[in-house]
Coordinates of N, CA and C in Angstrom, one line a residue:
X1 N -12.7 -11.9 -38.1 CA -13.6 -11.4 -37.1 C -13.4 -11.9 -35.9
X2 N -13.2 -13.2 -35.8 CA -12.9 -14.2 -34.5 C -11.7 -13.6 -33.9
X3 N -10.7 -13.3 -34.7 CA -9.4 -13.1 -34.2 C -9.5 -11.7 -33.4
X4 N -10.2 -10.7 -34.1 CA -10.6 -9.4 -33.3 C -11.1 -9.6 -32.2
X5 N -11.8 -10.5 -32.0 CA -12.8 -10.6 -30.8 C -11.7 -11.2 -29.7
X6 N -10.9 -12.2 -30.1 CA -10.1 -12.7 -29.2 C -9.1 -11.8 -28.7
X7 N -8.4 -11.1 -29.6 CA -7.7 -10.0 -29.2 C -8.1 -9.0 -28.4
X8 N -9.3 -8.7 -28.7 CA -10.1 -7.5 -27.9 C -10.5 -8.0 -26.6
X9 N -10.8 -9.1 -26.5 CA -11.3 -9.8 -25.2 C -10.3 -10.2 -24.3
X10 N -8.9 -10.2 -24.6 CA -7.9 -10.7 -23.7 C -7.6 -9.9 -22.7
X11 N -7.6 -10.7 -21.5 CA -7.7 -10.2 -20.1 C -6.1 -9.6 -20.0
X12 N -6.0 -8.5 -19.2 CA -4.8 -7.9 -18.8 C -4.0 -8.7 -18.0
X13 N -4.7 -9.5 -17.2 CA -3.7 -10.3 -16.3 C -4.1 -12.0 -16.6
X14 N -3.2 -12.6 -16.4 CA -3.2 -14.2 -16.6 C -4.1 -14.8 -15.5
X15 N -4.4 -16.0 -15.6 CA -5.1 -16.7 -14.5 C -4.2 -16.7 -13.3
X16 N -3.0 -17.2 -13.4 CA -1.9 -17.3 -12.5 C -1.7 -16.0 -11.7
X17 N -1.7 -14.9 -12.4 CA -1.5 -13.6 -11.8 C -2.8 -13.4 -11.1
X18 N -4.1 -13.5 -11.5 CA -5.3 -13.4 -10.7 C -5.3 -13.9 -9.4
X19 N -4.7 -15.4 -9.5 CA -4.7 -16.3 -8.3 C -3.7 -15.6 -7.5
X20 N -2.6 -15.0 -7.9 CA -1.6 -14.6 -7.0 C -2.0 -13.3 -6.4
X21 N -2.9 -12.6 -7.1 CA -3.4 -11.2 -6.5 C -4.4 -11.6 -5.4
X22 N -5.3 -12.5 -5.6 CA -6.1 -12.9 -4.6 C -5.6 -13.4 -3.4
X23 N -4.5 -14.3 -3.7 CA -3.8 -14.9 -2.5 C -3.0 -13.5 -1.6
X24 N -2.4 -12.5 -2.2 CA -2.0 -11.5 -1.7 C -2.9 -10.8 -0.9
X25 N -4.0 -10.6 -1.6 CA -5.3 -9.8 -0.9 C -5.6 -10.5 0.4
X26 N -5.7 -12.1 0.4 CA -6.0 -12.7 1.4 C -5.0 -12.7 2.5
X27 N -3.7 -12.6 2.2 CA -2.8 -12.5 3.2 C -2.8 -11.1 3.8
X28 N -3.0 -9.9 3.1 CA -3.3 -8.7 3.6 C -4.3 -8.5 4.6
X29 N -5.4 -9.2 4.3 CA -6.7 -9.0 5.3 C -6.4 -9.8 6.4
X30 N -5.7 -11.0 6.4 CA -5.3 -11.6 7.5 C -4.4 -10.8 8.5
X31 N -3.4 -10.2 7.8 CA -2.6 -9.4 8.4 C -3.2 -8.3 9.2
X32 N -4.2 -7.8 8.5 CA -5.0 -6.5 9.2 C -5.7 -7.0 10.4
X33 N -6.2 -8.3 10.4 CA -7.1 -8.9 11.5 C -6.2 -9.1 12.8
X34 N -5.0 -9.6 12.5 CA -4.0 -10.3 13.4 C -2.9 -9.3 13.8
X35 N -2.6 -8.4 13.0 CA -1.3 -7.6 13.3 C -1.8 -6.2 13.4
X36 N -2.0 -5.5 14.6 CA -2.3 -4.2 14.9 C -1.4 -3.8 16.0
X37 N -0.4 -2.8 15.7 CA 0.4 -2.3 16.5 C 0.2 -0.8 16.6
X38 N -0.1 -0.3 17.9 CA -0.3 1.2 18.2 C 1.3 1.7 18.0
X39 N 1.7 2.8 17.5 CA 2.9 3.1 17.2 C 3.2 4.5 18.1
X40 N 2.1 5.0 18.4 CA 2.3 6.5 19.2 C 1.4 6.3 20.3
X41 N 1.9 6.5 21.6 CA 1.0 6.5 22.8 C 0.0 7.6 22.7
X42 N 0.3 8.7 22.3 CA -0.6 9.9 22.4 C -1.8 9.7 21.4
X43 N -1.7 8.7 20.4 CA -2.7 8.5 19.6 C -3.0 6.8 19.4
X44 N -3.5 6.1 20.4 CA -3.7 4.7 20.3 C -4.6 4.3 19.2
X45 N -5.5 5.1 18.6 CA -6.3 4.8 17.5 C -5.4 4.7 16.1
X46 N -4.3 5.3 16.2 CA -3.6 5.1 15.0 C -2.7 3.8 15.0
X47 N -3.1 2.7 14.3 CA -2.4 1.6 14.5 C -1.8 1.1 13.3
X48 N -0.7 0.5 13.4 CA 0.1 0.0 12.2 C -0.3 -1.4 11.7
X49 N -0.6 -1.8 10.8 CA -0.6 -3.2 10.3 C 0.1 -3.4 9.0
X50 N 0.7 -4.7 8.7 CA 1.7 -5.0 7.8 C 1.0 -5.4 6.5
X51 N -0.3 -4.8 6.3 CA -1.0 -5.5 5.2 C -0.4 -4.8 3.8
X52 N 0.2 -3.6 4.0 CA 0.8 -3.0 2.8 C 2.0 -3.9 2.2
X53 N 2.5 -4.8 3.0 CA 3.7 -5.7 2.4 C 3.1 -6.6 1.6
X54 N 2.2 -7.5 1.5 CA 1.7 -8.2 0.4 C 1.1 -7.3 -0.8
X55 N 0.7 -6.3 -0.5 CA 0.2 -5.2 -1.6 C 1.2 -4.9 -2.3
X56 N 2.2 -4.4 -1.6 CA 3.4 -3.9 -2.4 C 4.2 -5.2 -3.3
X57 N 4.1 -6.3 -2.7 CA 4.6 -7.5 -3.3 C 3.9 -7.5 -4.7
X58 N 2.5 -7.6 -4.7 CA 1.7 -7.5 -5.9 C 2.1 -6.3 -7.1
X59 N 2.3 -5.2 -6.3 CA 2.6 -4.1 -7.1 C 4.0 -4.2 -8.0
X60 N 4.9 -4.8 -7.2 CA 6.5 -5.1 -7.7 C 6.3 -6.4 -8.6
X61 N 5.7 -7.4 -8.1 CA 5.9 -8.7 -9.0 C 5.1 -8.5 -10.2
X62 N 3.8 -7.9 -10.2 CA 3.0 -8.1 -11.4 C 2.8 -6.7 -12.0
X63 N 2.8 -5.6 -11.2 CA 2.6 -4.4 -11.7 C 1.9 -3.4 -10.9
X64 N 1.8 -2.1 -11.1 CA 1.1 -1.1 -10.2 C -0.5 -1.2 -10.3
X65 N -0.8 -1.6 -11.5 CA -2.4 -1.8 -11.6 C -2.7 -3.1 -10.7
X66 N -1.8 -3.9 -10.6 CA -2.3 -5.1 -9.7 C -2.2 -4.8 -8.3
X67 N -1.1 -3.9 -8.1 CA -1.2 -3.5 -6.7 C -2.4 -2.7 -6.2
X68 N -2.8 -1.8 -7.2 CA -4.1 -0.8 -6.9 C -5.2 -1.8 -6.7
X69 N -5.3 -3.0 -7.7 CA -6.4 -3.9 -7.5 C -6.7 -4.5 -6.1
X70 N -5.5 -5.1 -5.9 CA -5.3 -5.7 -4.6 C -5.5 -4.7 -3.3
X71 N -5.2 -3.7 -3.5 CA -5.2 -2.4 -2.4 C -6.8 -2.3 -2.4
X72 N -7.4 -2.1 -3.6 CA -8.9 -1.9 -3.4 C -9.8 -3.0 -2.7
X73 N -9.3 -4.2 -3.0 CA -10.2 -5.4 -2.4 C -9.9 -5.3 -0.9
X74 N -8.5 -5.0 -0.5 CA -8.4 -5.0 0.9 C -8.8 -3.9 1.7
X75 N -8.7 -2.7 1.1 CA -9.4 -1.5 1.6 C -10.9 -1.7 1.9
X76 N -11.7 -2.1 0.6 CA -13.0 -2.4 1.0 C -13.3 -3.4 2.1
X77 N -12.7 -4.4 2.2 CA -12.8 -5.4 3.3 C -12.6 -4.8 4.6
X78 N -11.5 -4.1 4.7 CA -11.0 -3.4 5.9 C -12.2 -2.5 6.3
X79 N -12.6 -1.6 5.4 CA -13.5 -0.3 5.9 C -14.7 -0.8 6.0
X80 N -15.4 -1.9 5.2 CA -16.8 -2.0 5.5 C -17.2 -3.3 6.0
X81 N -16.2 -4.2 6.2 CA -16.5 -5.6 7.0 C -15.7 -5.8 8.3
X82 N -14.6 -4.8 8.5 CA -13.9 -5.2 9.6 C -13.8 -3.9 10.6
X83 N -14.7 -3.1 10.4 CA -14.9 -1.8 11.3 C -14.0 -0.9 11.1
X84 N -13.4 -0.8 9.7 CA -12.5 0.3 9.4 C -12.9 1.7 9.0
X85 N -13.8 2.1 9.6 CA -14.4 3.3 9.6 C -15.1 3.8 8.2
X86 N -15.8 2.9 7.6 CA -16.6 3.1 6.3 C -15.8 3.7 5.2
X87 N -16.5 4.5 4.5 CA -16.2 5.2 3.3 C -15.0 6.0 3.6
X88 N -14.9 6.8 4.8 CA -13.6 7.5 5.1 C -12.6 6.9 5.3
X89 N -12.7 5.6 6.0 CA -11.5 4.7 6.1 C -11.0 4.0 4.7
X90 N -12.0 3.9 4.0 CA -11.8 3.3 2.6 C -10.8 4.5 1.9
X91 N -11.2 5.6 1.9 CA -10.8 6.7 1.1 C -9.2 6.7 1.7
X92 N -9.0 7.0 2.8 CA -7.8 7.1 3.5 C -6.8 6.1 3.2
X93 N -7.3 4.8 3.5 CA -6.6 3.6 3.1 C -6.2 3.7 1.8
X94 N -6.9 3.9 0.9 CA -6.8 3.9 -0.5 C -5.6 5.1 -1.0
X95 N -5.7 6.1 -0.3 CA -5.1 7.3 -0.7 C -3.6 7.0 -0.1
X96 N -3.5 6.8 1.1 CA -2.2 6.3 1.8 C -1.5 5.2 1.0
X97 N -2.0 4.2 1.1 CA -1.2 3.1 0.6 C -1.2 3.1 -1.1
X98 N -2.2 3.8 -1.5 CA -2.2 3.9 -3.0 C -0.9 4.7 -3.6
X99 N -0.8 5.9 -2.8 CA 0.5 6.8 -3.1 C 1.8 6.0 -3.0
X100 N 1.8 5.1 -1.9 CA 3.0 4.3 -1.5 C 3.3 3.4 -2.6
X101 N 2.2 2.5 -3.0 CA 2.3 1.3 -3.8 C 2.4 1.8 -5.1
X102 N 1.8 2.7 -5.6 CA 2.0 3.2 -7.0 C 3.2 3.9 -7.4
X103 N 3.5 5.0 -6.6 CA 4.7 5.5 -6.8 C 5.9 4.7 -6.7
X104 N 6.0 4.0 -5.7 CA 7.1 3.0 -5.6 C 7.2 2.0 -6.6
X105 N 6.2 1.4 -7.1 CA 6.3 0.4 -8.0 C 6.5 1.0 -9.5
X106 N 6.0 2.2 -9.7 CA 6.3 2.7 -11.1 C 7.8 3.4 -11.2
X107 N 8.2 3.8 -10.1 CA 9.8 4.2 -10.0 C 10.6 3.1 -10.2
X108 N 10.3 2.0 -9.6 CA 11.2 0.9 -9.6 C 11.1 0.2 -11.0
X109 N 10.2 0.3 -11.7 CA 10.0 -0.5 -13.0 C 10.6 0.5 -13.8
X110 N 10.5 1.8 -13.8 CA 11.1 2.8 -14.8 C 12.7 3.0 -14.6
X111 N 13.0 3.2 -13.5 CA 14.5 3.3 -13.1 C 15.3 2.0 -13.4
X112 N 14.9 0.7 -13.7 CA 15.6 -0.4 -13.8 C 15.5 -1.2 -12.4
X113 N 15.5 -2.3 -12.4 CA 15.1 -3.3 -11.2 C 16.6 -3.6 -10.5
X114 N 17.0 -2.5 -10.0 CA 18.2 -2.6 -9.2 C 17.9 -2.4 -7.6
X115 N 19.0 -2.7 -6.9 CA 18.9 -2.5 -5.4 C 18.6 -1.1 -5.1
X116 N 19.5 -0.1 -5.8 CA 19.4 1.2 -5.6 C 17.9 1.9 -5.8
X117 N 17.5 1.2 -7.1 CA 16.0 1.9 -7.5 C 14.8 1.2 -6.5
X118 N 15.3 0.1 -6.0 CA 14.3 -0.5 -5.0 C 14.4 0.3 -3.7
X119 N 15.6 0.7 -3.1 CA 15.5 1.6 -2.1 C 15.0 3.1 -2.1
X120 N 15.3 3.6 -3.3 CA 14.8 4.9 -3.7 C 13.5 4.9 -3.9
X121 N 13.0 4.0 -4.5 CA 11.5 3.8 -4.9 C 10.6 3.7 -3.6
X122 N 11.0 3.0 -2.6 CA 10.4 2.9 -1.3 C 10.5 4.1 -0.5
X123 N 11.6 4.9 -0.6 CA 11.6 6.2 0.2 C 10.7 7.2 -0.4
X124 N 10.7 7.2 -2.0 CA 9.9 8.1 -2.6 C 8.5 7.9 -2.3
X125 N 7.9 6.6 -2.3 CA 6.6 6.3 -2.0 C 6.3 6.6 -0.6
X126 N 7.1 6.4 0.4 CA 6.9 6.6 1.7 C 6.6 8.0 2.0
X127 N 7.4 8.9 1.6 CA 7.4 10.5 1.6 C 6.2 10.9 0.8
X128 N 5.7 10.3 -0.2 CA 4.5 10.6 -0.8 C 3.3 10.3 -0.2
X129 N 3.3 9.2 0.5 CA 2.1 8.7 1.2 C 2.2 9.6 2.6
X130 N 3.4 9.9 3.1 CA 3.2 10.9 4.3 C 2.8 12.4 4.0
X131 N 3.3 12.8 2.9 CA 2.9 14.2 2.5 C 1.3 14.2 2.0
X132 N 0.8 13.2 1.6 CA -0.6 13.0 1.2 C -1.7 13.0 2.4
X133 N -1.0 12.2 3.3 CA -1.9 12.1 4.5 C -2.0 13.3 5.4
X134 N -1.2 14.3 5.4 CA -1.4 15.4 6.0 C -2.5 16.1 5.8
X135 N -2.8 16.6 4.5 CA -3.9 17.3 4.2 C -5.2 16.5 4.2
X136 N -5.1 15.2 3.9 CA -6.2 14.2 3.9 C -6.7 14.2 5.4
X137 N -5.8 14.2 6.3 CA -6.1 14.1 7.8 C -6.8 15.4 8.4
X138 N -6.4 16.5 7.7 CA -7.2 17.8 7.9 C -8.4 17.8 7.4
X139 N -8.9 17.1 6.4 CA -10.0 17.0 5.8 C -11.1 16.0 6.6
X140 N -10.4 14.7 6.7 CA -11.1 13.6 7.0 C -11.1 13.2 8.5
X141 N -10.4 13.8 9.3 CA -10.3 13.4 10.9 C -11.4 14.2 11.3
X142 N -11.6 15.6 11.1 CA -12.9 16.1 11.8 C -14.1 15.4 11.5
X143 N -14.3 15.1 10.3 CA -15.4 14.3 10.1 C -15.6 13.0 10.5
X144 N -14.7 12.3 10.9 CA -14.7 10.9 11.4 C -14.9 11.0 12.8
X145 N -14.0 11.8 13.5 CA -14.1 11.8 14.9 C -14.6 13.0 15.6
X146 N -15.1 14.1 14.6 CA -15.8 15.2 15.2 C -14.8 16.2 16.0
X147 N -13.5 16.0 15.5 CA -12.6 17.0 16.1 C -12.6 18.3 15.3
X148 N -12.3 19.5 16.1 CA -12.2 20.7 15.5 C -10.9 20.7 14.5
X149 N -10.9 21.4 13.5 CA -9.7 21.3 12.8 C -8.4 21.8 13.5
X150 N -8.5 22.7 14.3 CA -7.6 23.2 15.3 C -7.0 22.1 16.0
X151 N -7.5 21.3 16.4 CA -7.2 20.2 17.5 C -6.4 19.1 16.5
X152 N -7.0 19.0 15.2 CA -6.2 18.1 14.2 C -4.9 18.6 13.8
X153 N -5.0 20.1 13.5 CA -3.8 20.7 13.2 C -2.5 20.6 14.3
X154 N -3.0 20.6 15.5 CA -2.1 20.6 16.6 C -1.6 19.1 16.7
X155 N -2.2 18.0 16.0 CA -1.6 16.7 16.1 C -0.5 16.4 15.0
X156 N -0.4 17.4 13.8 CA 0.6 17.1 12.7 C 1.8 16.6 13.1
X157 N 2.5 17.5 13.7 CA 3.9 17.4 14.0 C 4.2 16.3 15.1
X158 N 3.5 16.3 16.3 CA 3.8 15.3 17.3 C 3.2 13.9 16.9
X159 N 2.1 13.9 16.0 CA 1.5 12.6 16.1 C 1.4 12.0 14.4
X160 N 0.8 12.8 13.6 CA 0.4 12.6 12.2 C 1.6 12.3 11.5
X161 N 2.6 13.3 11.5 CA 3.7 13.1 10.7 C 4.5 12.1 11.1
X162 N 5.0 11.8 12.5 CA 5.9 10.8 12.8 C 5.1 9.3 12.7
X163 N 3.8 9.1 12.8 CA 3.2 7.9 12.6 C 3.2 7.5 11.0
X164 N 2.8 8.4 10.2 CA 3.1 8.1 8.8 C 4.6 7.8 8.3
X165 N 5.3 8.6 9.0 CA 6.9 8.1 8.4 C 7.3 6.9 9.0
X166 N 6.7 6.4 10.2 CA 7.3 5.2 10.9 C 6.5 4.1 10.0
X167 N 5.2 4.2 9.8 CA 4.4 3.4 9.1 C 5.3 3.0 7.6
X168 N 5.5 4.2 7.0 CA 6.2 3.9 5.6 C 7.4 3.3 5.8
X169 N 8.0 3.8 6.8 CA 9.5 3.2 7.0 C 9.4 1.6 7.5
X170 N 8.6 1.3 8.5 CA 8.5 -0.1 8.6 C 7.9 -1.1 7.5
X171 N 7.1 -0.5 6.9 CA 6.5 -1.3 5.7 C 7.6 -1.6 4.7
X172 N 8.3 -0.5 4.5 CA 9.4 -0.4 3.3 C 10.4 -1.5 3.7
X173 N 10.8 -1.5 5.0 CA 12.0 -2.4 5.6 C 11.6 -3.8 5.4
X174 N 10.4 -4.1 6.0 CA 9.7 -5.4 5.9 C 9.7 -5.9 4.4
X175 N 8.9 -4.9 3.6 CA 9.0 -5.2 2.3 C 10.2 -5.6 1.6
X176 N 11.3 -4.8 1.9 CA 12.6 -4.9 1.3 C 13.2 -6.1 1.8
X177 N 13.2 -6.7 2.9 CA 13.7 -7.9 3.3 C 13.0 -9.1 2.6
X178 N 11.7 -9.2 2.6 CA 10.9 -10.3 2.1 C 11.2 -10.4 0.6
X179 N 11.0 -9.0 -0.1 CA 11.4 -9.0 -1.7 C 12.8 -9.2 -1.9
X180 N 13.9 -9.0 -1.1 CA 15.2 -9.5 -1.5 C 15.4 -10.9 -1.5
X181 N 14.8 -11.5 -0.5 CA 14.8 -13.0 -0.2 C 14.0 -13.5 -1.6
X182 N 13.0 -13.1 -1.8 CA 12.0 -13.6 -3.0 C 12.9 -13.5 -4.4
X183 N 13.8 -12.4 -4.5 CA 14.4 -12.4 -5.8 C 15.1 -13.7 -6.2
X184 N 15.7 -14.2 -5.2 CA 16.4 -15.3 -5.5 C 15.8 -16.5 -6.1
X185 N 14.4 -16.6 -5.5 CA 13.6 -17.7 -5.8 C 12.9 -17.3 -7.3
X186 N 12.8 -16.0 -7.4 CA 12.2 -15.5 -8.7 C 13.0 -15.0 -9.9
X187 N 14.3 -15.4 -9.6 CA 15.2 -14.8 -10.6 C 15.0 -14.7 -12.0
X188 N 14.0 -15.4 -12.4 CA 13.9 -15.3 -13.9 C 12.7 -14.4 -14.3
X189 N 12.1 -14.0 -13.2 CA 10.7 -13.2 -13.4 C 11.1 -11.7 -12.7
X190 N 12.0 -11.8 -11.8 CA 12.2 -10.3 -11.2 C 13.8 -10.2 -10.9
X191 N 14.2 -9.1 -11.3 CA 15.9 -9.1 -11.1 C 16.1 -8.6 -9.6

């Protein structure tokens, strides 16, 4: 009976992994606070932060579920404590970064941990994020900013599409460079 309880109560993550997830979430929050770069002059309210890089690290090193948990903590802090537009900001961040993180990490793990799968998984995650953000912007931007849907539709090609592609691209390149350098140090853990 005790063996069943022990096996049934076993945590999905080790203490070490939980500590790593906490540290990655903390780094992501610090990056949100200190690194905000407007990418498109026509939409200065759309800012790029590098918070998805440590979230991706968690997803690639520990797993997609870990990446989603880190993302949830970071999104909640950003949305409700750092002026990130409340529930709508939370939903948008979870959707955008969630698509990138989960798709990229799952593909990388399922295709084998090679340089090719690393690059292709990041591209696929970035494309998924961008594709998802177009309809979500049509739904939530009018609610958040009180803009008519027609005005939001007019922003898709000149603003929303480029912003999301640039954001995914910058995040992927930064992550790739950091992850490649970490692979040497973590050779026994990550190929």
